[in-house]
mmCIF file of C-alpha atoms in Angstrom:
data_model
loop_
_atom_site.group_PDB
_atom_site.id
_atom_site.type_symbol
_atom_site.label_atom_id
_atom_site.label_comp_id
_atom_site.label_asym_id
_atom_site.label_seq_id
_atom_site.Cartn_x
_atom_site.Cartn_y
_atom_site.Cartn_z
ATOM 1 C CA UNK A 61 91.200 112.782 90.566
ATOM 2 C CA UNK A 62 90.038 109.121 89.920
ATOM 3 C CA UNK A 63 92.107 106.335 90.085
ATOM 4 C CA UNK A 64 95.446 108.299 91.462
ATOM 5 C CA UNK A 65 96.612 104.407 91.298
ATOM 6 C CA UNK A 66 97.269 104.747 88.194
ATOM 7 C CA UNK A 67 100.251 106.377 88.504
ATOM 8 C CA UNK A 68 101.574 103.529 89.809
ATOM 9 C CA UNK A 69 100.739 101.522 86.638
ATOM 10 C CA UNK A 70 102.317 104.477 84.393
ATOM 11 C CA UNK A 71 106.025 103.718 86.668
ATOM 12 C CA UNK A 72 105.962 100.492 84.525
ATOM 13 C CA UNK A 73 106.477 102.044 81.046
ATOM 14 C CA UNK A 74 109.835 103.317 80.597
ATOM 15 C CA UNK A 75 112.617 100.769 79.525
ATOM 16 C CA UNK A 76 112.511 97.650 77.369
ATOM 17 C CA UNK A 77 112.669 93.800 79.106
ATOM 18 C CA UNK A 78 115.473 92.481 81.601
ATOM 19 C CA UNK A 79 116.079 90.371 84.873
ATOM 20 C CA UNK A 80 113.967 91.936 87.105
ATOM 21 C CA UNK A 81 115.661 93.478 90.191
ATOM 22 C CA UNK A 82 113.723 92.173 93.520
ATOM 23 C CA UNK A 83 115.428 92.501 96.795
ATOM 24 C CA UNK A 84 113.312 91.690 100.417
ATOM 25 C CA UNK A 85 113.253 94.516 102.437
ATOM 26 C CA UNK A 86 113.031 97.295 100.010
ATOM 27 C CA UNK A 87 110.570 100.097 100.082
ATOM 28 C CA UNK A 88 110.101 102.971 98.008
ATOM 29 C CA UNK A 89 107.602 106.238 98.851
ATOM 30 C CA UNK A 90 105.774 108.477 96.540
ATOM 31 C CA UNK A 91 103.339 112.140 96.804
ATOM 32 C CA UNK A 92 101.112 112.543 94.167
ATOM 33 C CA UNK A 93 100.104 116.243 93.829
ATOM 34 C CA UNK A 94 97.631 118.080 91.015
ATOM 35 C CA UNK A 95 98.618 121.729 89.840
ATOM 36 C CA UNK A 96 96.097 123.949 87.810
ATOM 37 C CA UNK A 97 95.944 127.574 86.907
ATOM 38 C CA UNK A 98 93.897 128.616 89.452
ATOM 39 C CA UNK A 99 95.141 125.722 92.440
ATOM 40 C CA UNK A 100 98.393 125.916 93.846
ATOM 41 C CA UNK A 101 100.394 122.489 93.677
ATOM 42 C CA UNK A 102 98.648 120.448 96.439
ATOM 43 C CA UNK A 103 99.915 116.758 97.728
ATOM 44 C CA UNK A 104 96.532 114.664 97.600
ATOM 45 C CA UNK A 105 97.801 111.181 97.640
ATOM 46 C CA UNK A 106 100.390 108.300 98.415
ATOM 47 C CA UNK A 107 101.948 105.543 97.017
ATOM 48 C CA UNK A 108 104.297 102.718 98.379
ATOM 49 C CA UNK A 109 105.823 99.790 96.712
ATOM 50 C CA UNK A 110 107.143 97.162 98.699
ATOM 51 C CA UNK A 111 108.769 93.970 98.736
ATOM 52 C CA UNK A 112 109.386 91.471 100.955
ATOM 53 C CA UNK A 113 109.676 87.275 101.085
ATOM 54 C CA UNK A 114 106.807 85.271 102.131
ATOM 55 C CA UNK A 115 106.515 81.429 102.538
ATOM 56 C CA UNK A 116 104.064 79.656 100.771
ATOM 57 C CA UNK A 117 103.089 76.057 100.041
ATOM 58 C CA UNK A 118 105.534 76.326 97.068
ATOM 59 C CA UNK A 119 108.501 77.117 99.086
ATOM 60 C CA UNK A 120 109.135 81.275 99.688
ATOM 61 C CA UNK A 121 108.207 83.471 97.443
ATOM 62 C CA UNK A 122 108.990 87.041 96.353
ATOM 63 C CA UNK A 123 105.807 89.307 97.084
ATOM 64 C CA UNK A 124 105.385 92.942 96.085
ATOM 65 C CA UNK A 125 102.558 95.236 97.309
ATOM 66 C CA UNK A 126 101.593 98.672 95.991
ATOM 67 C CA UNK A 127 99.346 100.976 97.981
ATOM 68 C CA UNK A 128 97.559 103.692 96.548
ATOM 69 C CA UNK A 129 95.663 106.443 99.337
ATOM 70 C CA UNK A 130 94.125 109.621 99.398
ATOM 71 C CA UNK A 131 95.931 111.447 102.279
ATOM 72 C CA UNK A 132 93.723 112.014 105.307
ATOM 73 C CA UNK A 133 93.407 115.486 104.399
ATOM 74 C CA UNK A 134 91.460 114.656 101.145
ATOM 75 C CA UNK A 135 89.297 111.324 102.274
ATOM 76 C CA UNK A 136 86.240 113.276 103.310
ATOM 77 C CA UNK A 137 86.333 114.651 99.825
ATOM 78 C CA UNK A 138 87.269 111.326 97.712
ATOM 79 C CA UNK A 139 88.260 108.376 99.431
ATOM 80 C CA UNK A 140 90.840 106.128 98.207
ATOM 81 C CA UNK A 141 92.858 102.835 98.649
ATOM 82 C CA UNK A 142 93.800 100.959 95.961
ATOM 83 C CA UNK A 143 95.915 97.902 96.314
ATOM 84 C CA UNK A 144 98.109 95.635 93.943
ATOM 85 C CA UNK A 145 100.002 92.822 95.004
ATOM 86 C CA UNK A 146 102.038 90.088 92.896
ATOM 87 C CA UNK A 147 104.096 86.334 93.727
ATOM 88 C CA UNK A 148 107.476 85.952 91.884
ATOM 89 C CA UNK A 149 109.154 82.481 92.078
ATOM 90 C CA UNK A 150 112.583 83.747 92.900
ATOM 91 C CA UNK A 151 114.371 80.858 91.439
ATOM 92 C CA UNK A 152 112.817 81.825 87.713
ATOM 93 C CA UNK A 153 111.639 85.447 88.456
ATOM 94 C CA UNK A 154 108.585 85.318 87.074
ATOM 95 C CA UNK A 155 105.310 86.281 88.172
ATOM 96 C CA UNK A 156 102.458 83.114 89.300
ATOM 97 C CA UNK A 157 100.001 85.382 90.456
ATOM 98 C CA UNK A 158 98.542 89.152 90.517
ATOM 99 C CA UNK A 159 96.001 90.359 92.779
ATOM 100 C CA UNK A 160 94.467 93.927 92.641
ATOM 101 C CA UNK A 161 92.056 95.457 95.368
ATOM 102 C CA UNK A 162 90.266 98.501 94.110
ATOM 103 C CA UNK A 163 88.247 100.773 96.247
ATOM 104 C CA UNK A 164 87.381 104.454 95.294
ATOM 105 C CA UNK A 165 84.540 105.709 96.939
ATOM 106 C CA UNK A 166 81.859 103.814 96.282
ATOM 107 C CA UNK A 167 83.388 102.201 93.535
ATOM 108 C CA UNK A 168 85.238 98.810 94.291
ATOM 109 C CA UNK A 169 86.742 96.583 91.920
ATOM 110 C CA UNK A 170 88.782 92.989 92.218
ATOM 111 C CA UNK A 171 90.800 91.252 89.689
ATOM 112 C CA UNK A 172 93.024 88.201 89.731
ATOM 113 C CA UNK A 173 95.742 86.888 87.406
ATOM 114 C CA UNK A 174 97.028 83.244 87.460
ATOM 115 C CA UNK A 175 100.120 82.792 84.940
ATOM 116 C CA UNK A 176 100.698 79.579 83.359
ATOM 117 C CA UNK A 177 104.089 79.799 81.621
ATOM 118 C CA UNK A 178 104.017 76.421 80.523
ATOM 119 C CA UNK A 179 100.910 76.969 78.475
ATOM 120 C CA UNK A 180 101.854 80.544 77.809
ATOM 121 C CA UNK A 181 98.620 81.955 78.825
ATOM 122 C CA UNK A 182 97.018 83.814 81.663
ATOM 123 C CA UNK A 183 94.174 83.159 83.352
ATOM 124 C CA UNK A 184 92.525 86.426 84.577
ATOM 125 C CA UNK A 185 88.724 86.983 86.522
ATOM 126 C CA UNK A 186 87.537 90.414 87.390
ATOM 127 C CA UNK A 187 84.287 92.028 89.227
ATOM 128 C CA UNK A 188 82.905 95.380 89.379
ATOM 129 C CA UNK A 189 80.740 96.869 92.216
ATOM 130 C CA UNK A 190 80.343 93.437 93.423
ATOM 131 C CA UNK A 191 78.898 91.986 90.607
ATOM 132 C CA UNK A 192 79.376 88.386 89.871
ATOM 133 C CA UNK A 193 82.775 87.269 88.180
ATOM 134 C CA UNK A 194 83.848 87.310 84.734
ATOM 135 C CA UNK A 195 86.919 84.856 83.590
ATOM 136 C CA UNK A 196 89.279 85.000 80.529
ATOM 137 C CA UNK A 197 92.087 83.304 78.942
ATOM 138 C CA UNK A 198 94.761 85.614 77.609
ATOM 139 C CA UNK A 199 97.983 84.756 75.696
ATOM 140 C CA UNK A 200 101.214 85.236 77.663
ATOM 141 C CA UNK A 201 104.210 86.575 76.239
ATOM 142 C CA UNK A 202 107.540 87.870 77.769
ATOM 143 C CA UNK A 203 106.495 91.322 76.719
ATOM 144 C CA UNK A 204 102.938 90.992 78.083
ATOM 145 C CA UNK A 205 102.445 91.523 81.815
ATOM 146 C CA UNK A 206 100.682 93.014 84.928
ATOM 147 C CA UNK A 207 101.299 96.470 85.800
ATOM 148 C CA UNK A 208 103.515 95.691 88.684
ATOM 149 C CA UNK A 209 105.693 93.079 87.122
ATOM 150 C CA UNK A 210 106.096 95.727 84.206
ATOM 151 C CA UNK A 211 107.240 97.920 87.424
ATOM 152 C CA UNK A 212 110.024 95.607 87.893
ATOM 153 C CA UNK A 213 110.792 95.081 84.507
ATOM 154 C CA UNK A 214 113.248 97.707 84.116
ATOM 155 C CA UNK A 215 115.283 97.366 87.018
ATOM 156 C CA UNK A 216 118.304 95.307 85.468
ATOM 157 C CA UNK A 217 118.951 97.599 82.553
ATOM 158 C CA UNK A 218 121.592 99.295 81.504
ATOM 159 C CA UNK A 219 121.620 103.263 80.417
ATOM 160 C CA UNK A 220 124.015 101.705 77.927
ATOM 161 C CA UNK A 221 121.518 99.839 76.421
ATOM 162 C CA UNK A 222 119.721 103.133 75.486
ATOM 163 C CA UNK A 223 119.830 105.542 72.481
ATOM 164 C CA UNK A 224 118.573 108.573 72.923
ATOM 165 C CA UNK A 225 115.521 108.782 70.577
ATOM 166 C CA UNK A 226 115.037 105.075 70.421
ATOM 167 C CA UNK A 227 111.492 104.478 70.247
ATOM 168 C CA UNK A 228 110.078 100.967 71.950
ATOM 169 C CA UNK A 229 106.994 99.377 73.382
ATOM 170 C CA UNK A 230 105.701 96.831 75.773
ATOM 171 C CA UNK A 231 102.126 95.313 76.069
ATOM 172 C CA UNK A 232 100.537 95.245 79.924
ATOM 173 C CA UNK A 233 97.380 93.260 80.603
ATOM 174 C CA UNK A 234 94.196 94.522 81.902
ATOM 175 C CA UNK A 235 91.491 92.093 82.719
ATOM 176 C CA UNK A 236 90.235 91.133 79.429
ATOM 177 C CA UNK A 237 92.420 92.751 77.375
ATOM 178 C CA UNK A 238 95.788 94.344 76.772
ATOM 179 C CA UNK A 239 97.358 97.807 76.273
ATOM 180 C CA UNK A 240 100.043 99.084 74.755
ATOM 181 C CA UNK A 241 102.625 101.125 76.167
ATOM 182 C CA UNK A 242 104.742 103.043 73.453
ATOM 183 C CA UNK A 243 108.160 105.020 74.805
ATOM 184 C CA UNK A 244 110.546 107.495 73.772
ATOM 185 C CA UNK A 245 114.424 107.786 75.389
ATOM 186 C CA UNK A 246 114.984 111.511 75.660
ATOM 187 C CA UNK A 247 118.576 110.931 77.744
ATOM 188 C CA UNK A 248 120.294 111.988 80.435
ATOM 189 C CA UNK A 249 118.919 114.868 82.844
ATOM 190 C CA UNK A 250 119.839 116.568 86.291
ATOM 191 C CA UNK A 251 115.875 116.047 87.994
ATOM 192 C CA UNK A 252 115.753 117.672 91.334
ATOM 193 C CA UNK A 253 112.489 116.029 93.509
ATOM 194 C CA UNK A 254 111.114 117.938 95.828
ATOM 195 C CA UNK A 255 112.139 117.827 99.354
ATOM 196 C CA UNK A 256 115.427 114.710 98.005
ATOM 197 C CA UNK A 257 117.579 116.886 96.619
ATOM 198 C CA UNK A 258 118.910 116.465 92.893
ATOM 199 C CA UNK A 259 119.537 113.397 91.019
ATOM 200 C CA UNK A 260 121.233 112.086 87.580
ATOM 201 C CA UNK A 261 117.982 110.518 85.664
ATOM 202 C CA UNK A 262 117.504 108.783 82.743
ATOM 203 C CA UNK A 263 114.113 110.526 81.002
ATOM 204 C CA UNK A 264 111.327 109.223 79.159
ATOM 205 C CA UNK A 265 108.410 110.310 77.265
ATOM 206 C CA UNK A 266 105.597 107.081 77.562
ATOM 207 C CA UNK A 267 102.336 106.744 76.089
ATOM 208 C CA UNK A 268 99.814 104.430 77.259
ATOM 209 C CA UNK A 269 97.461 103.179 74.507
ATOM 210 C CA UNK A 270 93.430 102.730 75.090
ATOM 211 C CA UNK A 271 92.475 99.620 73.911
ATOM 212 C CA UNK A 272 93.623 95.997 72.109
ATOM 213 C CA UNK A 273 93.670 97.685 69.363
ATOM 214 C CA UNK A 274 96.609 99.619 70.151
ATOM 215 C CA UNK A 275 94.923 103.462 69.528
ATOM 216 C CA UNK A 276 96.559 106.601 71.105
ATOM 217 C CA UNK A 277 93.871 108.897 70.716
ATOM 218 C CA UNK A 278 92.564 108.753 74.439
ATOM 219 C CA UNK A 279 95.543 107.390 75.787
ATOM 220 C CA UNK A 280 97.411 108.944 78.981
ATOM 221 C CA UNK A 281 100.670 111.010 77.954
ATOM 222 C CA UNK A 282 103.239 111.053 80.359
ATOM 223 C CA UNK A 283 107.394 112.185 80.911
ATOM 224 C CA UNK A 284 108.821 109.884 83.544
ATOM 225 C CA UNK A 285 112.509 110.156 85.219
ATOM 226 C CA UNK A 286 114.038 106.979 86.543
ATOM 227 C CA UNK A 287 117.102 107.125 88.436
ATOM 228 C CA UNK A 288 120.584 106.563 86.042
ATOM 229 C CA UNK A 289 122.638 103.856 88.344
ATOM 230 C CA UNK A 290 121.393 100.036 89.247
ATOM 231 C CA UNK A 291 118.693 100.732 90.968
ATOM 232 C CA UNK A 292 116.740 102.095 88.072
ATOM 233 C CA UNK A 293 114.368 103.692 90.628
ATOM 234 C CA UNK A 294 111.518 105.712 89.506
ATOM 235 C CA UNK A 295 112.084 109.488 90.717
ATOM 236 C CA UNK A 296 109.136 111.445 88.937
ATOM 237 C CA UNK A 297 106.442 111.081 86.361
ATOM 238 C CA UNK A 298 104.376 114.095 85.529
ATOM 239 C CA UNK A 299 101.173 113.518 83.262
ATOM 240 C CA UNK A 300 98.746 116.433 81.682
ATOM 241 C CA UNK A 301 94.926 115.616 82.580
ATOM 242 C CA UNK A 302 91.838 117.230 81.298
ATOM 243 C CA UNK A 303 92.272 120.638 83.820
ATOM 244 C CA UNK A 304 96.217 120.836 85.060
ATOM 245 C CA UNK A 305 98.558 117.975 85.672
ATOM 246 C CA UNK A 306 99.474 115.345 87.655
ATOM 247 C CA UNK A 307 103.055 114.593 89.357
ATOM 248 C CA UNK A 308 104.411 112.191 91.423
ATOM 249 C CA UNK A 309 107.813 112.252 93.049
ATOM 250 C CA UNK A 310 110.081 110.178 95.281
ATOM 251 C CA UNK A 311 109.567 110.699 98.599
ATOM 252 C CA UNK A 312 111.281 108.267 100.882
ATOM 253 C CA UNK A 313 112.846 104.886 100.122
ATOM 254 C CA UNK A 314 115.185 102.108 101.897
ATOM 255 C CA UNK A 315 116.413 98.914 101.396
ATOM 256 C CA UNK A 316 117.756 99.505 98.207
ATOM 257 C CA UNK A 317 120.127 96.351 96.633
ATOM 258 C CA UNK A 318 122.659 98.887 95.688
ATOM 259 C CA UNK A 319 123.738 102.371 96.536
ATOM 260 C CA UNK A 320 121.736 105.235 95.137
ATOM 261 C CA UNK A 321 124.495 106.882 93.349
ATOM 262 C CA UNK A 322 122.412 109.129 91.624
ATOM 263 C CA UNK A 323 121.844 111.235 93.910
ATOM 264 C CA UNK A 324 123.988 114.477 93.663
ATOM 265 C CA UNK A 325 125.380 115.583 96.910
#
């Protein structure tokens, strides 16, 4: 159950570029469970994406934090906390800096994005187990970004922008590299999440590609449902692994910029 974080990353892949929708103050709350033949659906882990405004020498500054954790329950048995945290200028939305925080058992891992729009590159640095840095320049592109900006990415569009069937990708970077993220829009679909009640979702079948060169073949394979009014929330995502799956579901949120109209009553 490695790197239950990544589910996090996999919430970015649905829908194609907009305005990205920030708003201080909102929170949303996810349970990650595994299901096999033999082992009953079982909640292992957390996740919780938050944003709020921060000042900085800059002025204030949008500043979004994901948190990835084994529950208690499972730490003695793999423990987990994986952290991801970007800067957005609000006046521009765009990202100046990502920060990740990776520890999984004895595994830790650190990685830091600058973004130079003007120059339309990043500037990324990464270490392993504690090992000394390694730096790279990448090319920036509005369809090239970190996993949490791609998060926010499809907040601002519209489910009348979509066809179902329409096929579409986006490109998210990874320290020295970047991955492709190819995505299929199956349409509209009653979801009901565990313990929230039922919801109107928009439904989509992702792919996440292994390497710069854009192969499939040991890529992760995923159906996600994002919530069909302005919020565009993420409600589920539910991804086959080598034994069982993986699913993660809405479990608490607040703050939201608009009304969750999705939600069926």
């Amino acid at each position: 159950m490695k790197r239950l974080s990544t589910l996090l990353l996999l919430f970015a892949l649905a829908l194609p570029l907009a305005a990205q929708l920030y708003h201080a103050g909102e929170r949303l709350d996810y349970r990650v469970s595994y299901r096999a033949k033999y082992f009953p659906n079982t909640e292992v882990g957390s996740v919780t994406v938050e944003t709020t405004s921060v000042p900085t020498e800059a002025g204030s500054r949008y500043r979004v934090e994901g948190v990835a954790r084994t529950l208690p329950t499972y730490r003695w048995f793999f423990n987990m906390e994986d952290r991801y945290t970007i800067w957005v200028d609000p006046a521009t939305l765009r990202t100046e800096r990502f920060e990740s925080r990776i520890r999984e058992g004895n595994y830790t891992f650190e990685s830091d994005f600058c973004y130079d729009w003007p120059d339309s590159c990043v500037r990324t640095r990464w270490s392993s187990r504690k090992k000394p840095f390694q730096e790279k320049r990448l090319p920036l592109t509005a369809a090239s970004m970190d996993a949490v900006s791609l998060f926010f990415n499809m907040r601002s569009a519209s489910a009348d922008e979509f066809t179902e069937g329409a096929e579409g990708h986006l490109d998210m970077l990874l320290e020295d590299t970047v991955r492709r993220i190819s995505y299929r829009y199956l349409g509209r679909e009653v979801k009901k999440i565990r313990n929230m009640g039922r919801f109107n979702a928009l439904k989509f079948e992702c792919q996440l590609g292994s390497s710069e060169q854009f192969s499939f073949t040991d890529g992760s394979m995923l159906t996600l449902w994002i919530s069909d009014d302005e919020n565009k929330i993420p409600l589920a995502i539910e991804s086959p692994v080598r034994v069982g799956s993986v699913q993660a579901y809405l479990s608490g949120y607040k703050g939201l910029k608009y009304p969750l109209t999705s939600r069926i009553k």
